[in-house]
PDB file of C-alpha atoms in Angstrom:
ATOM      1  CA  MET Z1093      22.994 -12.322 -10.319  1.00 32.00           C
ATOM      2  CA  ALA Z1094      22.227 -14.173  -7.088  1.00 37.00           C
ATOM      3  CA  ARG Z1095      22.230 -12.286  -3.853  1.00 40.00           C
ATOM      4  CA  SER Z1096      25.169 -13.474  -1.743  1.00 38.00           C
ATOM      5  CA  THR Z1097      24.664 -11.334   1.342  1.00 40.00           C
ATOM      6  CA  ILE Z1098      22.210 -12.230   4.066  1.00 42.00           C
ATOM      7  CA  ASP Z1099      19.219  -9.918   4.358  1.00 57.00           C
ATOM      8  CA  GLU Z1100      18.903  -9.619   8.132  1.00 55.00           C
ATOM      9  CA  VAL Z1101      15.732  -7.489   8.049  1.00 49.00           C
ATOM     10  CA  GLY Z1102      14.096  -9.819   5.552  1.00 48.00           C
ATOM     11  CA  ILE Z1103      14.958 -12.934   7.545  1.00 53.00           C
ATOM     12  CA  SER Z1104      13.728 -11.351  10.767  1.00 53.00           C
ATOM     13  CA  THR Z1105      10.446 -10.404   9.095  1.00 54.00           C
ATOM     14  CA  LEU Z1106       9.931 -13.886   7.637  1.00 53.00           C
ATOM     15  CA  GLU Z1107      10.717 -15.515  10.973  1.00 56.00           C
ATOM     16  CA  HIS Z1108       8.180 -13.271  12.693  1.00 48.00           C
ATOM     17  CA  LEU Z1109       5.625 -14.082   9.992  1.00 58.00           C
ATOM     18  CA  SER Z1110       6.254 -17.802  10.471  1.00 60.00           C
ATOM     19  CA  ILE Z1111       4.488 -17.575  13.846  1.00 67.00           C
ATOM     20  CA  ALA Z1112       1.484 -15.949  12.174  1.00 74.00           C
ATOM     21  CA  ASN Z1113       0.165 -19.295  10.978  1.00 90.00           C
ATOM     22  CA  ARG Z1114      -3.416 -18.057  10.669  1.00 93.00           C
ATOM     23  CA  LEU Z1115      -2.317 -15.175   8.443  1.00 92.00           C
ATOM     24  CA  ASN Z1116      -0.313 -17.577   6.268  1.00 93.00           C
ATOM     25  CA  ASP Z1117      -3.315 -19.908   6.050  1.00 96.00           C
ATOM     26  CA  TRP Z1118      -5.494 -16.947   5.069  1.00 97.00           C
ATOM     27  CA  MET Z1119      -3.173 -16.012   2.209  1.00 97.00           C
ATOM     28  CA  PHE Z1120      -3.047 -19.648   1.123  1.00 98.00           C
ATOM     29  CA  ASP Z1121      -6.840 -19.993   1.221  1.00 98.00           C
ATOM     30  CA  SER Z1122      -7.163 -16.783  -0.826  1.00 98.00           C
ATOM     31  CA  ILE Z1123      -5.038 -18.012  -3.727  1.00 98.00           C
ATOM     32  CA  ARG Z1124      -5.708 -21.745  -3.574  1.00 98.00           C
ATOM     33  CA  PRO Z1125      -8.872 -21.703  -5.784  1.00 98.00           C
ATOM     34  CA  PHE Z1126      -6.799 -20.248  -8.633  1.00 98.00           C
ATOM     35  CA  THR Z1127      -3.929 -22.745  -8.515  1.00 98.00           C
ATOM     36  CA  LYS Z1128      -3.814 -25.717 -10.842  1.00 98.00           C
ATOM     37  CA  GLY Z1129      -1.471 -28.307 -12.298  1.00 98.00           C
ATOM     38  CA  ARG Z1130       2.261 -27.837 -11.878  1.00 98.00           C
ATOM     39  CA  ILE Z1131       2.825 -25.041  -9.355  1.00 99.00           C
ATOM     40  CA  LEU Z1132       5.864 -22.818  -8.812  1.00 98.00           C
ATOM     41  CA  GLU Z1133       6.264 -20.380  -5.938  1.00 98.00           C
ATOM     42  CA  ILE Z1134       8.513 -17.390  -6.639  1.00 98.00           C
ATOM     43  CA  GLY Z1135      10.234 -15.891  -3.592  1.00 96.00           C
ATOM     44  CA  SER Z1136       9.589 -18.747  -1.186  1.00 97.00           C
ATOM     45  CA  GLY Z1137      11.839 -17.248   1.513  1.00 93.00           C
ATOM     46  CA  ILE Z1138      11.936 -19.658   4.446  1.00 92.00           C
ATOM     47  CA  GLY Z1139       8.911 -21.596   3.200  1.00 95.00           C
ATOM     48  CA  ASN Z1140       6.024 -20.102   5.177  1.00 93.00           C
ATOM     49  CA  ILE Z1141       3.459 -20.358   2.368  1.00 96.00           C
ATOM     50  CA  SER Z1142       5.074 -23.431   0.799  1.00 97.00           C
ATOM     51  CA  THR Z1143       4.374 -25.261   4.050  1.00 96.00           C
ATOM     52  CA  CYS Z1144       0.658 -24.448   3.721  1.00 97.00           C
ATOM     53  CA  PHE Z1145       0.586 -26.205   0.343  1.00 98.00           C
ATOM     54  CA  ILE Z1146       2.427 -29.213   1.750  1.00 98.00           C
ATOM     55  CA  ASP Z1147       0.106 -29.403   4.758  1.00 97.00           C
ATOM     56  CA  HIS Z1148      -2.803 -29.662   2.323  1.00 98.00           C
ATOM     57  CA  GLY Z1149      -1.081 -32.330   0.239  1.00 98.00           C
ATOM     58  CA  ILE Z1150      -0.511 -30.066  -2.770  1.00 98.00           C
ATOM     59  CA  PRO Z1151       2.790 -30.596  -4.646  1.00 98.00           C
ATOM     60  CA  LEU Z1152       4.793 -27.592  -5.787  1.00 98.00           C
ATOM     61  CA  CYS Z1153       8.251 -26.341  -6.670  1.00 98.00           C
ATOM     62  CA  VAL Z1154       9.828 -23.542  -4.649  1.00 98.00           C
ATOM     63  CA  SER Z1155      12.344 -20.851  -5.520  1.00 98.00           C
ATOM     64  CA  ASP Z1156      14.078 -17.719  -4.378  1.00 97.00           C
ATOM     65  CA  TYR Z1157      16.430 -15.039  -5.665  1.00 93.00           C
ATOM     66  CA  SER Z1158      18.750 -15.383  -2.661  1.00 92.00           C
ATOM     67  CA  ASP Z1159      21.245 -18.214  -2.451  1.00 93.00           C
ATOM     68  CA  HIS Z1160      20.903 -18.079   1.346  1.00 91.00           C
ATOM     69  CA  TYR Z1161      17.143 -18.682   1.205  1.00 93.00           C
ATOM     70  CA  CYS Z1162      17.613 -21.426  -1.404  1.00 96.00           C
ATOM     71  CA  ASN Z1163      19.995 -23.201   0.970  1.00 95.00           C
ATOM     72  CA  LEU Z1164      17.434 -22.898   3.769  1.00 94.00           C
ATOM     73  CA  LEU Z1165      14.720 -24.290   1.487  1.00 97.00           C
ATOM     74  CA  ASP Z1166      16.969 -27.167   0.436  1.00 97.00           C
ATOM     75  CA  GLN Z1167      17.505 -28.075   4.082  1.00 96.00           C
ATOM     76  CA  LYS Z1168      13.870 -27.638   5.082  1.00 95.00           C
ATOM     77  CA  PHE Z1169      12.386 -29.687   2.251  1.00 97.00           C
ATOM     78  CA  ALA Z1170      15.206 -32.193   1.672  1.00 95.00           C
ATOM     79  CA  ASN Z1171      12.993 -35.155   2.590  1.00 94.00           C
ATOM     80  CA  GLN Z1172       9.670 -33.714   1.412  1.00 97.00           C
ATOM     81  CA  PRO Z1173       8.340 -35.640  -1.623  1.00 98.00           C
ATOM     82  CA  LEU Z1174       5.722 -32.972  -2.383  1.00 98.00           C
ATOM     83  CA  VAL Z1175       8.457 -30.446  -3.206  1.00 98.00           C
ATOM     84  CA  GLY Z1176       9.479 -31.102  -6.789  1.00 98.00           C
ATOM     85  CA  GLY Z1177      12.534 -28.872  -6.761  1.00 97.00           C
ATOM     86  CA  VAL Z1178      14.254 -25.824  -5.291  1.00 98.00           C
ATOM     87  CA  PHE Z1179      15.316 -23.279  -7.911  1.00 98.00           C
ATOM     88  CA  GLN Z1180      17.276 -20.059  -7.712  1.00 97.00           C
ATOM     89  CA  ILE Z1181      15.358 -17.595  -9.892  1.00 98.00           C
ATOM     90  CA  ASP Z1182      16.004 -13.903 -10.495  1.00 97.00           C
ATOM     91  CA  LEU Z1183      12.948 -12.218 -12.035  1.00 97.00           C
ATOM     92  CA  ALA Z1184      15.065  -9.155 -12.839  1.00 96.00           C
ATOM     93  CA  ASP Z1185      17.368 -11.106 -15.170  1.00 96.00           C
ATOM     94  CA  SER Z1186      17.267  -9.513 -18.639  1.00 91.00           C
ATOM     95  CA  ASP Z1187      18.495 -12.799 -20.163  1.00 96.00           C
ATOM     96  CA  PHE Z1188      15.812 -14.799 -18.365  1.00 98.00           C
ATOM     97  CA  GLU Z1189      14.716 -17.106 -21.174  1.00 96.00           C
ATOM     98  CA  SER Z1190      18.262 -18.271 -21.874  1.00 97.00           C
ATOM     99  CA  ARG Z1191      19.359 -18.563 -18.247  1.00 97.00           C
ATOM    100  CA  TYR Z1192      16.292 -20.520 -17.142  1.00 98.00           C
ATOM    101  CA  SER Z1193      15.536 -22.421 -20.346  1.00 97.00           C
ATOM    102  CA  PRO Z1194      14.677 -25.731 -18.571  1.00 97.00           C
ATOM    103  CA  LEU Z1195      11.877 -23.919 -16.688  1.00 98.00           C
ATOM    104  CA  ILE Z1196      10.350 -21.980 -19.583  1.00 98.00           C
ATOM    105  CA  GLY Z1197       6.717 -22.959 -20.190  1.00 98.00           C
ATOM    106  CA  ARG Z1198       6.890 -25.667 -17.545  1.00 98.00           C
ATOM    107  CA  PHE Z1199       4.286 -24.505 -15.000  1.00 98.00           C
ATOM    108  CA  ASP Z1200       0.486 -24.223 -14.973  1.00 98.00           C
ATOM    109  CA  THR Z1201       0.537 -21.867 -11.976  1.00 99.00           C
ATOM    110  CA  VAL Z1202       3.150 -19.358 -10.867  1.00 98.00           C
ATOM    111  CA  PHE Z1203       2.541 -17.334  -7.727  1.00 98.00           C
ATOM    112  CA  ALA Z1204       4.575 -14.641  -5.994  1.00 98.00           C
ATOM    113  CA  LEU Z1205       3.456 -13.200  -2.657  1.00 97.00           C
ATOM    114  CA  ASN Z1206       5.190 -10.000  -1.538  1.00 95.00           C
ATOM    115  CA  VAL Z1207       7.868 -10.268  -4.214  1.00 96.00           C
ATOM    116  CA  VAL Z1208       7.250  -7.920  -7.159  1.00 98.00           C
ATOM    117  CA  GLU Z1209       7.450  -4.761  -5.027  1.00 97.00           C
ATOM    118  CA  HIS Z1210      11.150  -5.616  -4.424  1.00 95.00           C
ATOM    119  CA  ILE Z1211      11.956  -5.430  -8.145  1.00 97.00           C
ATOM    120  CA  LYS Z1212      12.650  -2.043  -9.754  1.00 97.00           C
ATOM    121  CA  ASP Z1213      11.441  -3.087 -13.208  1.00 98.00           C
ATOM    122  CA  ASP Z1214       8.140  -4.724 -12.308  1.00 98.00           C
ATOM    123  CA  HIS Z1215       7.135  -5.007 -15.987  1.00 98.00           C
ATOM    124  CA  LEU Z1216      10.186  -7.185 -16.593  1.00 98.00           C
ATOM    125  CA  ALA Z1217       9.330  -9.259 -13.510  1.00 98.00           C
ATOM    126  CA  ILE Z1218       5.805  -9.982 -14.762  1.00 98.00           C
ATOM    127  CA  ALA Z1219       7.073 -10.691 -18.281  1.00 98.00           C
ATOM    128  CA  ASN Z1220       9.543 -13.215 -16.884  1.00 98.00           C
ATOM    129  CA  CYS Z1221       6.858 -14.865 -14.748  1.00 98.00           C
ATOM    130  CA  LYS Z1222       4.814 -15.255 -17.911  1.00 98.00           C
ATOM    131  CA  LYS Z1223       7.682 -17.088 -19.624  1.00 98.00           C
ATOM    132  CA  LEU Z1224       7.536 -19.759 -16.918  1.00 98.00           C
ATOM    133  CA  LEU Z1225       3.866 -20.458 -17.628  1.00 98.00           C
ATOM    134  CA  SER Z1226       2.406 -22.960 -20.040  1.00 98.00           C
ATOM    135  CA  PRO Z1227      -0.360 -21.690 -22.383  1.00 98.00           C
ATOM    136  CA  GLY Z1228      -3.484 -20.979 -20.310  1.00 98.00           C
ATOM    137  CA  GLY Z1229      -1.439 -20.903 -17.110  1.00 98.00           C
ATOM    138  CA  HIS Z1230      -2.275 -18.709 -14.125  1.00 98.00           C
ATOM    139  CA  LEU Z1231      -0.104 -15.996 -12.585  1.00 99.00           C
ATOM    140  CA  ILE Z1232      -1.020 -14.909  -9.042  1.00 99.00           C
ATOM    141  CA  ILE Z1233       0.674 -12.061  -7.246  1.00 98.00           C
ATOM    142  CA  LEU Z1234       0.121 -10.334  -3.910  1.00 98.00           C
ATOM    143  CA  VAL Z1235       1.729  -6.935  -3.408  1.00 98.00           C
ATOM    144  CA  PRO Z1236       1.458  -4.160  -0.783  1.00 98.00           C
ATOM    145  CA  ALA Z1237      -1.351  -1.678  -1.414  1.00 98.00           C
ATOM    146  CA  TRP Z1238      -1.655   2.118  -1.274  1.00 97.00           C
ATOM    147  CA  GLN Z1239       1.371   4.348  -1.797  1.00 97.00           C
ATOM    148  CA  LEU Z1240       0.112   6.569   1.027  1.00 96.00           C
ATOM    149  CA  LEU Z1241       1.035   3.756   3.433  1.00 96.00           C
ATOM    150  CA  TYR Z1242       4.668   3.673   2.252  1.00 96.00           C
ATOM    151  CA  ASN Z1243       6.793   4.042   5.398  1.00 93.00           C
ATOM    152  CA  GLY Z1244       9.920   2.844   7.223  1.00 89.00           C
ATOM    153  CA  PHE Z1245       8.848  -0.795   6.964  1.00 87.00           C
ATOM    154  CA  ASP Z1246       8.809  -0.506   3.166  1.00 90.00           C
ATOM    155  CA  LYS Z1247      12.204   1.195   3.127  1.00 90.00           C
ATOM    156  CA  GLU Z1248      13.830  -1.413   5.369  1.00 87.00           C
ATOM    157  CA  LEU Z1249      12.309  -4.225   3.297  1.00 86.00           C
ATOM    158  CA  GLU Z1250      13.565  -2.527   0.107  1.00 90.00           C
ATOM    159  CA  HIS Z1251      10.160  -2.018  -1.475  1.00 94.00           C
ATOM    160  CA  PHE Z1252      10.241   0.186  -4.567  1.00 96.00           C
ATOM    161  CA  ARG Z1253       6.523   0.934  -4.488  1.00 97.00           C
ATOM    162  CA  ARG Z1254       3.049   0.030  -3.297  1.00 98.00           C
ATOM    163  CA  TYR Z1255       0.120  -0.650  -5.631  1.00 98.00           C
ATOM    164  CA  ASN Z1256      -3.638  -0.411  -5.977  1.00 98.00           C
ATOM    165  CA  LYS Z1257      -6.095  -2.416  -8.075  1.00 98.00           C
ATOM    166  CA  THR Z1258      -5.778  -0.036 -11.012  1.00 98.00           C
ATOM    167  CA  THR Z1259      -1.979  -0.045 -11.175  1.00 98.00           C
ATOM    168  CA  VAL Z1260      -1.660  -3.792 -10.714  1.00 98.00           C
ATOM    169  CA  ARG Z1261      -4.277  -4.479 -13.375  1.00 98.00           C
ATOM    170  CA  LYS Z1262      -2.416  -2.184 -15.788  1.00 98.00           C
ATOM    171  CA  LEU Z1263       0.783  -4.074 -14.977  1.00 98.00           C
ATOM    172  CA  PHE Z1264      -0.845  -7.372 -15.968  1.00 98.00           C
ATOM    173  CA  GLN Z1265      -2.519  -5.890 -19.033  1.00 98.00           C
ATOM    174  CA  SER Z1266       0.840  -4.577 -20.244  1.00 97.00           C
ATOM    175  CA  GLN Z1267       1.893  -8.222 -20.590  1.00 97.00           C
ATOM    176  CA  ASN Z1268      -1.371  -9.241 -22.267  1.00 98.00           C
ATOM    177  CA  PHE Z1269      -2.723 -11.286 -19.367  1.00 98.00           C
ATOM    178  CA  GLU Z1270      -6.447 -11.939 -19.221  1.00 98.00           C
ATOM    179  CA  ILE Z1271      -7.404 -10.751 -15.747  1.00 98.00           C
ATOM    180  CA  ILE Z1272      -9.463 -13.331 -13.875  1.00 98.00           C
ATOM    181  CA  LYS Z1273      -9.863 -11.454 -10.596  1.00 98.00           C
ATOM    182  CA  SER Z1274      -8.311  -8.724  -8.452  1.00 98.00           C
ATOM    183  CA  TRP Z1275      -9.182  -7.791  -4.892  1.00 98.00           C
ATOM    184  CA  TYR Z1276      -7.862  -6.176  -1.726  1.00 98.00           C
ATOM    185  CA  PHE Z1277      -6.669  -8.277   1.193  1.00 98.00           C
ATOM    186  CA  ASN Z1278      -6.285  -7.653   4.933  1.00 97.00           C
ATOM    187  CA  LEU Z1279      -8.272  -4.534   5.809  1.00 97.00           C
ATOM    188  CA  ALA Z1280      -7.365  -4.809   9.507  1.00 95.00           C
ATOM    189  CA  GLY Z1281      -3.631  -4.801   8.761  1.00 94.00           C
ATOM    190  CA  ILE Z1282      -3.732  -1.176   7.616  1.00 96.00           C
ATOM    191  CA  LEU Z1283      -3.993   0.251  11.132  1.00 93.00           C
ATOM    192  CA  GLY Z1284      -1.099  -1.766  12.555  1.00 89.00           C
ATOM    193  CA  TRP Z1285       1.124  -0.996   9.556  1.00 90.00           C
ATOM    194  CA  PHE Z1286       0.377   2.733   9.793  1.00 90.00           C
ATOM    195  CA  VAL Z1287       0.783   3.046  13.561  1.00 88.00           C
ATOM    196  CA  SER Z1288       3.963   0.956  13.854  1.00 81.00           C
ATOM    197  CA  GLY Z1289       5.658   2.048  10.641  1.00 80.00           C
ATOM    198  CA  THR Z1290       4.497   5.652  10.192  1.00 84.00           C
ATOM    199  CA  VAL Z1291       3.570   6.952  13.652  1.00 84.00           C
ATOM    200  CA  LEU Z1292       6.034   4.997  15.813  1.00 73.00           C
ATOM    201  CA  ARG Z1293       8.636   4.765  12.999  1.00 79.00           C
ATOM    202  CA  LYS Z1294       9.599   1.188  13.774  1.00 76.00           C
ATOM    203  CA  LYS Z1295      11.851  -0.506  11.229  1.00 66.00           C
ATOM    204  CA  THR Z1296      10.709  -4.117  11.622  1.00 70.00           C
ATOM    205  CA  LEU Z1297       7.369  -5.758  12.268  1.00 69.00           C
ATOM    206  CA  PRO Z1298       7.080  -6.351  16.040  1.00 65.00           C
ATOM    207  CA  ALA Z1299       6.769 -10.053  16.883  1.00 72.00           C
ATOM    208  CA  GLY Z1300       4.377  -9.309  19.742  1.00 74.00           C
ATOM    209  CA  GLN Z1301       2.081  -7.338  17.469  1.00 78.00           C
ATOM    210  CA  LEU Z1302       2.025 -10.159  14.926  1.00 80.00           C
ATOM    211  CA  THR Z1303       1.246 -12.718  17.637  1.00 86.00           C
ATOM    212  CA  PHE Z1304      -1.705 -10.626  18.815  1.00 88.00           C
ATOM    213  CA  TYR Z1305      -2.854 -10.052  15.236  1.00 88.00           C
ATOM    214  CA  ASN Z1306      -2.632 -13.773  14.493  1.00 91.00           C
ATOM    215  CA  LYS Z1307      -5.111 -14.560  17.277  1.00 93.00           C
ATOM    216  CA  LEU Z1308      -7.673 -12.220  15.718  1.00 95.00           C
ATOM    217  CA  VAL Z1309      -7.333 -13.400  12.114  1.00 96.00           C
ATOM    218  CA  PRO Z1310     -10.765 -15.123  12.083  1.00 97.00           C
ATOM    219  CA  ILE Z1311     -12.347 -11.743  12.887  1.00 97.00           C
ATOM    220  CA  PHE Z1312     -10.202  -9.969  10.301  1.00 96.00           C
ATOM    221  CA  ARG Z1313     -11.170 -12.478   7.619  1.00 98.00           C
ATOM    222  CA  LEU Z1314     -14.817 -11.688   8.342  1.00 98.00           C
ATOM    223  CA  ALA Z1315     -14.055  -7.961   8.169  1.00 97.00           C
ATOM    224  CA  ASP Z1316     -12.705  -8.384   4.633  1.00 98.00           C
ATOM    225  CA  LYS Z1317     -15.898 -10.159   3.584  1.00 97.00           C
ATOM    226  CA  LEU Z1318     -18.129  -7.509   5.154  1.00 98.00           C
ATOM    227  CA  ALA Z1319     -16.129  -4.812   3.358  1.00 97.00           C
ATOM    228  CA  PHE Z1320     -16.403  -6.762   0.069  1.00 98.00           C
ATOM    229  CA  ASN Z1321     -12.588  -6.700  -0.207  1.00 98.00           C
ATOM    230  CA  SER Z1322     -12.878  -3.032  -1.189  1.00 98.00           C
ATOM    231  CA  VAL Z1323      -9.729  -1.959   0.683  1.00 98.00           C
ATOM    232  CA  GLY Z1324      -6.786  -3.698   2.316  1.00 98.00           C
ATOM    233  CA  LEU Z1325      -3.108  -3.634   3.205  1.00 97.00           C
ATOM    234  CA  SER Z1326      -2.372  -5.768   0.120  1.00 98.00           C
ATOM    235  CA  VAL Z1327      -3.852  -6.358  -3.308  1.00 98.00           C
ATOM    236  CA  ILE Z1328      -4.087  -9.739  -5.045  1.00 98.00           C
ATOM    237  CA  ILE Z1329      -4.465 -10.282  -8.775  1.00 98.00           C
ATOM    238  CA  VAL Z1330      -4.887 -13.421 -10.866  1.00 98.00           C
ATOM    239  CA  GLY Z1331      -4.189 -13.458 -14.595  1.00 98.00           C
ATOM    240  CA  ARG Z1332      -4.340 -16.081 -17.338  1.00 98.00           C
ATOM    241  CA  LYS Z1333      -1.812 -16.486 -20.120  1.00 98.00           C
ATOM    242  CA  SER Z1334      -3.356 -16.892 -23.549  1.00 97.00           C
ATOM    243  CA  GLU Z1335      -3.745 -20.439 -24.862  1.00 95.00           C
ATOM    244  CA  LYS Z1336      -2.100 -19.231 -28.078  1.00 87.00           C
ATOM    245  CA  GLU Z1337       1.156 -18.102 -26.463  1.00 84.00           C
TER     246      GLU Z1337
END
């Protein structure tokens, strides 16, 4: 069922992240080489990453579980020709194929950034993402990394878990995806997440901290390269659906 209440913590976090344009661009640049054809974003929120696609002239469809966010997306992209539709999609729906029949097999790329960790049955979430893909389509997800970093931020954001490369690869393999690539993202973010969320026990990401972080993103991007993406605050994985499915 659609969420009818307004998630104040989630909205506050997304609004703070909207000012971190360099971080959003970094996430976009990380997944862009793996996108193709008809693209659907799952969990678009207030459109932070969607806007990156639009700014680069890439058409896509957007979606969210929350009716509130869908209304915001409708308003934001009402006159945007590159947005092919705004859909309300619940990845936890056990009757997914029937409920969303017009969308089944429609997309060549489905991506979900910071979404799957909110869903208790993550195997069902990935299975439902797969149903949206055409044969040979790509699924891209970004999720928080390292259970040791689980803190008050995760609790307030209603995260069920954090992942690592092994667990996220097993998640994809359980749904018979061919894994194209998996890597860690945002090494520098670990310190800020740990200090603010674990040591200082803050419940929301501080806007001032994000503003400062945003200024240093070019340095942090270099740090990831120098570390060969061997560790990070998040983990990204790209999988391909079989051409025979």
